C-alpha atoms as one frame of an Amber mdcrd trajectory, in Angstrom:
protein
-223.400 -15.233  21.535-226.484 -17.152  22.881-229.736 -16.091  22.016-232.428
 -16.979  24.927-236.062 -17.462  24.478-238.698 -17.391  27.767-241.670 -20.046
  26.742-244.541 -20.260  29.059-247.308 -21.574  26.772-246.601 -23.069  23.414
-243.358 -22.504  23.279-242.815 -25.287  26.169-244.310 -28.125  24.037-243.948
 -26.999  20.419-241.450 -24.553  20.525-240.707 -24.989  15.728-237.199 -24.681
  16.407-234.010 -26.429  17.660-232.662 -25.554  21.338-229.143 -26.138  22.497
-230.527 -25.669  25.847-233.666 -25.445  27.925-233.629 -24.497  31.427-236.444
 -23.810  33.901-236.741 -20.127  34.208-238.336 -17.378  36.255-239.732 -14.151
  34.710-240.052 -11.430  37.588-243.058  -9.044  37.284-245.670 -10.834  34.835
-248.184 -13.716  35.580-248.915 -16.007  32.442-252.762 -16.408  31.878-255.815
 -16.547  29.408-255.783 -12.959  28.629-255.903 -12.829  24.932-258.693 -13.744
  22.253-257.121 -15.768  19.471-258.779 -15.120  16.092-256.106 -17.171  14.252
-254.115 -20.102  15.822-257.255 -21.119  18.761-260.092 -19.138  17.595-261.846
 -17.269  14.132-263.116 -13.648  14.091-266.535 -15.014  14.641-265.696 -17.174
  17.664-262.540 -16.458  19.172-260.306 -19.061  21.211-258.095 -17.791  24.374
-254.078 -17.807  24.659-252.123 -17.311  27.191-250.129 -14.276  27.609-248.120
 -12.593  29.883-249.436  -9.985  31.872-247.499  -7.113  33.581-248.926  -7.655
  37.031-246.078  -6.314  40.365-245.325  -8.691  42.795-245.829 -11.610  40.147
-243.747 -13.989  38.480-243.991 -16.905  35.858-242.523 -20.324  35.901-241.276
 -20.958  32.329-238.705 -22.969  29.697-235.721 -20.291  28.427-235.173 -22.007
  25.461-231.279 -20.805  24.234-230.636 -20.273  20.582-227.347 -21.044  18.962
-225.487 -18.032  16.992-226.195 -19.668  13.467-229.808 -20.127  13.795-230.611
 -16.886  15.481-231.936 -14.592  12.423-233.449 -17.678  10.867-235.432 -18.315
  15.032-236.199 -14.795  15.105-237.557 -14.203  11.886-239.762 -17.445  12.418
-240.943 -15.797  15.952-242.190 -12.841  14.768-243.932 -14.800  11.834-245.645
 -17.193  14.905-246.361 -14.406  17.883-247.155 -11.113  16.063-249.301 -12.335
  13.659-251.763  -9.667  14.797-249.813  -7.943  16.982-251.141  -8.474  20.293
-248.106  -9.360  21.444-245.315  -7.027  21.894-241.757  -8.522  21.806-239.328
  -7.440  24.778-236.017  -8.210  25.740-236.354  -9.353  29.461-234.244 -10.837
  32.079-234.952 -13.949  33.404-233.660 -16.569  36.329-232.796 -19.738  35.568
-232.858 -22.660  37.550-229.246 -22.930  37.771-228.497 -19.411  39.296-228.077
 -17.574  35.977-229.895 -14.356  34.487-230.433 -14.533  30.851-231.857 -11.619
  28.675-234.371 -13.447  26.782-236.720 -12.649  23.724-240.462 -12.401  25.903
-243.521 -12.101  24.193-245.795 -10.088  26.456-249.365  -9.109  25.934-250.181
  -5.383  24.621-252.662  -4.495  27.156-253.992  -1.686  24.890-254.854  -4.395
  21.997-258.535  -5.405  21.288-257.650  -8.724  21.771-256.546  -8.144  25.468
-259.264  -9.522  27.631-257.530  -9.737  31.127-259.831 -10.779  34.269-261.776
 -13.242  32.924-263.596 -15.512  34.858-262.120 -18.888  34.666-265.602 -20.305
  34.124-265.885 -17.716  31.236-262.772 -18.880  30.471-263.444 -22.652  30.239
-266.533 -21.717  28.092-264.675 -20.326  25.165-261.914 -22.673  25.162-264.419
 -25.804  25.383-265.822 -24.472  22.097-263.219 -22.653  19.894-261.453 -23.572
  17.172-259.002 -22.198  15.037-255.939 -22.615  12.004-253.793 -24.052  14.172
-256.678 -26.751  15.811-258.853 -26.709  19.267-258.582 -24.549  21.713-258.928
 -27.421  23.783-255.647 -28.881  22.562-253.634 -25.760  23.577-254.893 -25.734
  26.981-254.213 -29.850  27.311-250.991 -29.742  26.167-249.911 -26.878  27.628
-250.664 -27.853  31.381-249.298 -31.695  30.703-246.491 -30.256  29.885-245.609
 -27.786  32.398-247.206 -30.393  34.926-244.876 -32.912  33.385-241.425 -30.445
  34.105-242.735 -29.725  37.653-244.014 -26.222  37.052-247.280 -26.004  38.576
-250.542 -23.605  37.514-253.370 -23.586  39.584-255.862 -21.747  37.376-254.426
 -24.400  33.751-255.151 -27.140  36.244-258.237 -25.821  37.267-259.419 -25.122
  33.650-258.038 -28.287  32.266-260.062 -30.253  34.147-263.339 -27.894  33.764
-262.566 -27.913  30.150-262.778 -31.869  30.172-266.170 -31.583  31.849-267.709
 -29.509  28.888-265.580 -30.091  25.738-267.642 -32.631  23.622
């Protein structure tokens, strides 16, 4: 059996595991965006970064990478997940169906935002938003990196995101 995996930040462009597959995907119901403070991978206690999550939000839906898993490799994928996303667990992990591209509906491992965490920060400005990610830095590098890389490479697939367009370029404008 195929284990599936929805991506719609890091996961696209650094995903730290092998994929037999990876297939543009729609998650129904949640909207990706800067709604959580990273005090580890993008940011410190003293001067948190942002990360995208997903946010439960009706009506919405987010343009993503299901990234599938072969049967061999799925504790070993898992394990290294839960190491990566719940370091502090902000993050809950769900098992949520998704659309693919192709006309099927995958369950996939989703890593959605705990809206009840202190790190949840949801309705940011994007100019507050540009602000903190011009400036943080964390264990896994710039906050500025995650934001670049992350729009280039949705951009690059032909998934478009107003708001990581919007902030990429803002970001450029005040990142030293």
């Amino acid at each position: 059996m195929t284990m599936w995996v929805f991506g719609y930040g890091s996961l696209v462009w650094n995903p730290g595991f092998e994929t037999e597959e990876q297939v543009i995907a729609t998650l129904p119901g949640y909207a990706r965006s800067f709604c959580m403070r990273s005090i580890h991978h993008r940011g410190t206690d003293e001067n948190p970064g942002l990360v995208l999550a997903l946010d439960a939000a009706p009506g919405a839906s987010c343009l993503g990478v299901a990234l599938s898993v072969g049967e061999a490799a799925q504790d070993r994928v898992l394990a290294y997940l839960r190491e990566r996303e719940l370091i502090s667990s902000a993050y809950l992990e769900r098992m949520l169906d998704v659309d693919l591209v192709d006309g099927r509906r995958v369950r996939a491992v989703t890593y959605v935002v705990d809206k009840d965490h202190v790190q949840y920060c949801g309705g940011l400005p994007l100019e507050d938003q540009a602000e903190i990610i011009a400036r943080a830095v964390g264990g896994r590098g710039p906050n500025t990196e995650y934001l670049y890389n992350t729009a280039s490479h949705l951009g690059a697939l032909g998934i478009t995101d107003p708001d990581l367009d919007w902030l990429s370029a803002r970001v450029r404008e005040m990142a030293p």
